[in-house]
PDB file of C-alpha atoms in Angstrom:
ATOM      1  CA  MET A 275    -126.886 -49.684-103.872  1.00 38.00           C
ATOM      2  CA  LEU A 276    -127.829 -46.937-106.536  1.00 39.00           C
ATOM      3  CA  LEU A 277    -125.303 -44.395-105.593  1.00 37.00           C
ATOM      4  CA  PRO A 278    -126.699 -40.841-104.181  1.00 39.00           C
ATOM      5  CA  ALA A 279    -125.462 -37.781-106.384  1.00 40.00           C
ATOM      6  CA  VAL A 280    -122.757 -36.158-104.807  1.00 41.00           C
ATOM      7  CA  PRO A 281    -124.125 -32.616-104.028  1.00 41.00           C
ATOM      8  CA  ALA A 282    -122.745 -29.479-106.851  1.00 41.00           C
ATOM      9  CA  ARG A 283    -123.110 -26.727-105.801  1.00 38.00           C
ATOM     10  CA  ALA A 284    -122.599 -24.134-108.937  1.00 38.00           C
ATOM     11  CA  ASP A 285    -120.059 -22.935-106.793  1.00 40.00           C
ATOM     12  CA  ASP A 286    -118.035 -26.207-106.368  1.00 43.00           C
ATOM     13  CA  LYS A 287    -114.247 -25.076-107.049  1.00 41.00           C
ATOM     14  CA  SER A 288    -113.302 -28.675-105.852  1.00 42.00           C
ATOM     15  CA  VAL A 289    -114.241 -29.830-109.139  1.00 40.00           C
ATOM     16  CA  GLY A 290    -112.266 -27.839-111.233  1.00 40.00           C
ATOM     17  CA  ALA A 291    -108.808 -25.577-110.182  1.00 40.00           C
ATOM     18  CA  PRO A 292    -109.131 -22.756-108.009  1.00 39.00           C
ATOM     19  CA  GLN A 293    -110.833 -19.688-110.908  1.00 39.00           C
ATOM     20  CA  ALA A 294    -108.456 -16.844-108.909  1.00 39.00           C
ATOM     21  CA  ALA A 295    -105.503 -18.629-108.075  1.00 41.00           C
ATOM     22  CA  ASN A 296    -104.689 -20.960-111.329  1.00 42.00           C
ATOM     23  CA  PRO A 297    -105.369 -18.560-114.080  1.00 38.00           C
ATOM     24  CA  ALA A 298    -102.424 -19.635-116.058  1.00 39.00           C
ATOM     25  CA  ALA A 299    -103.756 -22.964-116.533  1.00 40.00           C
ATOM     26  CA  SER A 300    -106.586 -22.070-118.847  1.00 40.00           C
ATOM     27  CA  ASN A 301    -105.720 -19.048-121.559  1.00 40.00           C
ATOM     28  CA  GLY A 302    -102.457 -17.961-121.038  1.00 43.00           C
ATOM     29  CA  THR A 303    -102.544 -14.714-118.754  1.00 40.00           C
ATOM     30  CA  SER A 304    -102.057 -13.963-115.075  1.00 45.00           C
ATOM     31  CA  VAL A 305    -104.178 -11.860-112.130  1.00 51.00           C
ATOM     32  CA  GLY A 306    -102.743  -7.940-112.120  1.00 57.00           C
ATOM     33  CA  ASN A 307     -99.206  -8.217-111.736  1.00 62.00           C
ATOM     34  CA  PHE A 308     -98.891 -11.670-110.436  1.00 68.00           C
ATOM     35  CA  ARG A 309     -98.414 -15.027-112.212  1.00 78.00           C
ATOM     36  CA  PRO A 310     -98.362 -18.254-110.802  1.00 83.00           C
ATOM     37  CA  PRO A 311     -94.893 -19.627-111.235  1.00 89.00           C
ATOM     38  CA  GLU A 312     -93.809 -22.580-113.944  1.00 92.00           C
ATOM     39  CA  SER A 313     -94.021 -25.171-111.502  1.00 92.00           C
ATOM     40  CA  CYS A 314     -97.135 -24.387-109.576  1.00 93.00           C
ATOM     41  CA  LEU A 315     -99.025 -24.552-112.894  1.00 91.00           C
ATOM     42  CA  LYS A 316     -97.202 -27.690-113.939  1.00 95.00           C
ATOM     43  CA  GLU A 317     -97.552 -29.857-110.404  1.00 95.00           C
ATOM     44  CA  PHE A 318    -100.930 -28.135-109.576  1.00 93.00           C
ATOM     45  CA  THR A 319    -102.953 -29.205-113.570  1.00 94.00           C
ATOM     46  CA  PRO A 320    -102.367 -33.251-112.821  1.00 96.00           C
ATOM     47  CA  LEU A 321    -103.763 -32.821-109.011  1.00 96.00           C
ATOM     48  CA  ARG A 322    -107.005 -30.516-110.276  1.00 95.00           C
ATOM     49  CA  ASP A 323    -107.525 -32.409-114.098  1.00 96.00           C
ATOM     50  CA  GLU A 324    -107.791 -36.210-111.672  1.00 97.00           C
ATOM     51  CA  ALA A 325    -110.682 -34.539-109.593  1.00 96.00           C
ATOM     52  CA  ALA A 326    -112.331 -33.574-112.046  1.00 96.00           C
ATOM     53  CA  ARG A 327    -111.400 -37.187-114.444  1.00 96.00           C
ATOM     54  CA  ARG A 328    -112.173 -38.459-110.604  1.00 95.00           C
ATOM     55  CA  ALA A 329    -115.834 -36.427-110.206  1.00 92.00           C
ATOM     56  CA  GLN A 330    -116.720 -36.707-113.156  1.00 92.00           C
ATOM     57  CA  LEU A 331    -116.978 -40.418-112.537  1.00 88.00           C
ATOM     58  CA  LEU A 332    -119.319 -39.498-110.041  1.00 85.00           C
ATOM     59  CA  LYS A 333    -121.273 -37.733-111.504  1.00 85.00           C
ATOM     60  CA  MET A 334    -121.969 -40.409-114.106  1.00 81.00           C
ATOM     61  CA  ALA A 335    -123.083 -43.238-111.589  1.00 75.00           C
ATOM     62  CA  PRO A 336    -125.909 -41.980-109.600  1.00 73.00           C
ATOM     63  CA  GLY A 337    -128.809 -44.317-111.776  1.00 74.00           C
ATOM     64  CA  HIS A 338    -126.026 -46.789-111.980  1.00 77.00           C
ATOM     65  CA  ARG A 339    -126.051 -50.160-109.765  1.00 78.00           C
ATOM     66  CA  PHE A 340    -122.836 -50.761-107.922  1.00 74.00           C
ATOM     67  CA  ALA A 341    -121.633 -53.971-106.186  1.00 74.00           C
ATOM     68  CA  PRO A 342    -121.437 -53.977-103.592  1.00 65.00           C
ATOM     69  CA  GLY A 343    -118.607 -51.763-102.177  1.00 82.00           C
ATOM     70  CA  GLU A 344    -117.739 -50.088-105.454  1.00 86.00           C
ATOM     71  CA  ALA A 345    -120.023 -46.852-104.769  1.00 85.00           C
ATOM     72  CA  CYS A 346    -117.644 -46.464-102.007  1.00 88.00           C
ATOM     73  CA  ARG A 347    -114.246 -46.806-103.948  1.00 91.00           C
ATOM     74  CA  LEU A 348    -115.574 -44.359-106.061  1.00 91.00           C
ATOM     75  CA  VAL A 349    -116.262 -41.103-103.654  1.00 92.00           C
ATOM     76  CA  HIS A 350    -113.538 -42.791-101.579  1.00 93.00           C
ATOM     77  CA  ASP A 351    -110.975 -42.880-105.760  1.00 95.00           C
ATOM     78  CA  TYR A 352    -112.398 -38.705-105.706  1.00 95.00           C
ATOM     79  CA  GLU A 353    -111.966 -37.880-102.014  1.00 96.00           C
ATOM     80  CA  LEU A 354    -108.059 -38.662-102.116  1.00 97.00           C
ATOM     81  CA  ALA A 355    -107.707 -37.087-105.609  1.00 97.00           C
ATOM     82  CA  GLN A 356    -109.618 -34.118-103.725  1.00 97.00           C
ATOM     83  CA  THR A 357    -107.481 -34.363-100.637  1.00 97.00           C
ATOM     84  CA  LYS A 358    -104.126 -33.934-102.873  1.00 97.00           C
ATOM     85  CA  MET A 359    -105.272 -31.294-105.483  1.00 96.00           C
ATOM     86  CA  LEU A 360    -106.809 -29.492-101.322  1.00 96.00           C
ATOM     87  CA  GLU A 361    -102.922 -30.060 -99.156  1.00 97.00           C
ATOM     88  CA  TYR A 362    -100.888 -28.807-102.123  1.00 97.00           C
ATOM     89  CA  ALA A 363    -102.800 -25.674-102.801  1.00 95.00           C
ATOM     90  CA  VAL A 364    -102.738 -25.477 -98.731  1.00 96.00           C
ATOM     91  CA  ALA A 365     -98.992 -26.191 -98.733  1.00 96.00           C
ATOM     92  CA  HIS A 366     -97.924 -24.055-102.080  1.00 95.00           C
ATOM     93  CA  ALA A 367    -100.570 -21.027-100.963  1.00 94.00           C
ATOM     94  CA  SER A 368     -98.183 -17.901-100.313  1.00 93.00           C
ATOM     95  CA  THR A 369     -96.135 -19.307-103.653  1.00 92.00           C
ATOM     96  CA  CYS A 370     -98.250 -19.783-105.655  1.00 93.00           C
ATOM     97  CA  GLY A 371    -100.734 -16.736-105.043  1.00 91.00           C
ATOM     98  CA  ILE A 372    -104.147 -18.933-103.802  1.00 91.00           C
ATOM     99  CA  PRO A 373    -106.338 -16.363-101.872  1.00 92.00           C
ATOM    100  CA  ALA A 374    -107.101 -17.904 -98.237  1.00 93.00           C
ATOM    101  CA  LYS A 375    -110.710 -17.700-100.396  1.00 94.00           C
ATOM    102  CA  ILE A 376    -110.370 -20.919-102.540  1.00 92.00           C
ATOM    103  CA  THR A 377    -108.056 -23.164 -99.987  1.00 94.00           C
ATOM    104  CA  ASP A 378    -111.073 -22.010 -98.049  1.00 96.00           C
ATOM    105  CA  GLN A 379    -113.619 -22.627-100.145  1.00 95.00           C
ATOM    106  CA  LEU A 380    -111.350 -26.074-101.260  1.00 95.00           C
ATOM    107  CA  LYS A 381    -111.802 -26.925 -97.341  1.00 96.00           C
ATOM    108  CA  ALA A 382    -116.019 -26.898 -97.629  1.00 96.00           C
ATOM    109  CA  ASN A 383    -116.055 -28.222-100.053  1.00 95.00           C
ATOM    110  CA  HIS A 384    -113.632 -31.613 -98.701  1.00 96.00           C
ATOM    111  CA  GLU A 385    -116.157 -31.701 -96.087  1.00 96.00           C
ATOM    112  CA  ASN A 386    -119.473 -32.364 -98.250  1.00 95.00           C
ATOM    113  CA  THR A 387    -117.200 -35.120 -99.727  1.00 95.00           C
ATOM    114  CA  LEU A 388    -116.636 -36.756 -96.416  1.00 95.00           C
ATOM    115  CA  THR A 389    -120.427 -36.270 -95.638  1.00 94.00           C
ATOM    116  CA  VAL A 390    -121.045 -38.374 -99.109  1.00 90.00           C
ATOM    117  CA  MET A 391    -119.091 -40.948 -98.506  1.00 91.00           C
ATOM    118  CA  ARG A 392    -119.711 -41.424 -94.896  1.00 92.00           C
ATOM    119  CA  LYS A 393    -123.412 -42.234 -95.902  1.00 89.00           C
ATOM    120  CA  VAL A 394    -122.373 -44.246 -99.187  1.00 86.00           C
ATOM    121  CA  CYS A 395    -119.965 -46.216 -97.510  1.00 88.00           C
ATOM    122  CA  THR A 396    -121.376 -46.836 -94.289  1.00 87.00           C
ATOM    123  CA  VAL A 397    -124.843 -48.152 -96.426  1.00 77.00           C
ATOM    124  CA  THR A 398    -121.475 -50.164 -97.793  1.00 71.00           C
ATOM    125  CA  TRP A 399    -120.693 -51.243 -95.065  1.00 70.00           C
ATOM    126  CA  ASN A 400    -124.548 -52.494 -93.306  1.00 70.00           C
ATOM    127  CA  VAL A 401    -125.213 -53.514 -96.815  1.00 60.00           C
ATOM    128  CA  ALA A 402    -122.177 -55.786 -97.264  1.00 51.00           C
ATOM    129  CA  PRO A 403    -120.031 -56.232 -93.559  1.00 49.00           C
ATOM    130  CA  GLY A 404    -116.527 -58.201 -95.731  1.00 49.00           C
ATOM    131  CA  VAL A 405    -116.322 -54.729 -97.708  1.00 45.00           C
ATOM    132  CA  GLY A 406    -115.239 -52.183 -94.873  1.00 44.00           C
ATOM    133  CA  SER A 407    -112.156 -54.152 -94.470  1.00 42.00           C
ATOM    134  CA  PHE A 408    -111.085 -53.815 -97.894  1.00 44.00           C
ATOM    135  CA  LEU A 409    -110.990 -50.271 -96.836  1.00 45.00           C
ATOM    136  CA  SER A 410    -109.962 -49.908 -93.539  1.00 42.00           C
ATOM    137  CA  ALA A 411    -106.408 -49.818 -94.825  1.00 41.00           C
ATOM    138  CA  SER A 412    -105.965 -47.289 -96.703  1.00 44.00           C
ATOM    139  CA  GLY A 413    -108.974 -46.252 -96.521  1.00 49.00           C
ATOM    140  CA  PRO A 414    -112.463 -44.418 -94.690  1.00 49.00           C
ATOM    141  CA  LYS A 415    -112.429 -45.461 -91.692  1.00 47.00           C
ATOM    142  CA  GLN A 416    -116.043 -47.601 -89.771  1.00 45.00           C
ATOM    143  CA  PRO A 417    -117.868 -45.444 -88.036  1.00 45.00           C
ATOM    144  CA  GLY A 418    -117.715 -47.019 -84.272  1.00 42.00           C
TER     145      GLY A 418
END
């Protein structure tokens, strides 16, 4: 099975850090007079890096053939990493100085990922019916 390309837009912030919210992570400076607490950078950076790593795996995937369920698993793993990053950003927005615009963009990107995951996993379920049970315990549910 071929994995469809994950929609990638120039403004897609789901792969990297929220730029305006996390400037110190990349160059040690802050925006205006606000510098996010070190704990924000320490906790958010690994979440961002894991989501970026999973996104990179997906970007390399088009054109590769996968065993049934493998494409779904790749997208699902990315979605889980993206969810952790999004949940952290929303929960710590005020403490870490993450603007609502950034969390809104992360949410929109996550919705796009869910749409892709549903499509990829639906194809998987239609090709290999036994794979759906693998995912139902910890991942996406089969469409009803």
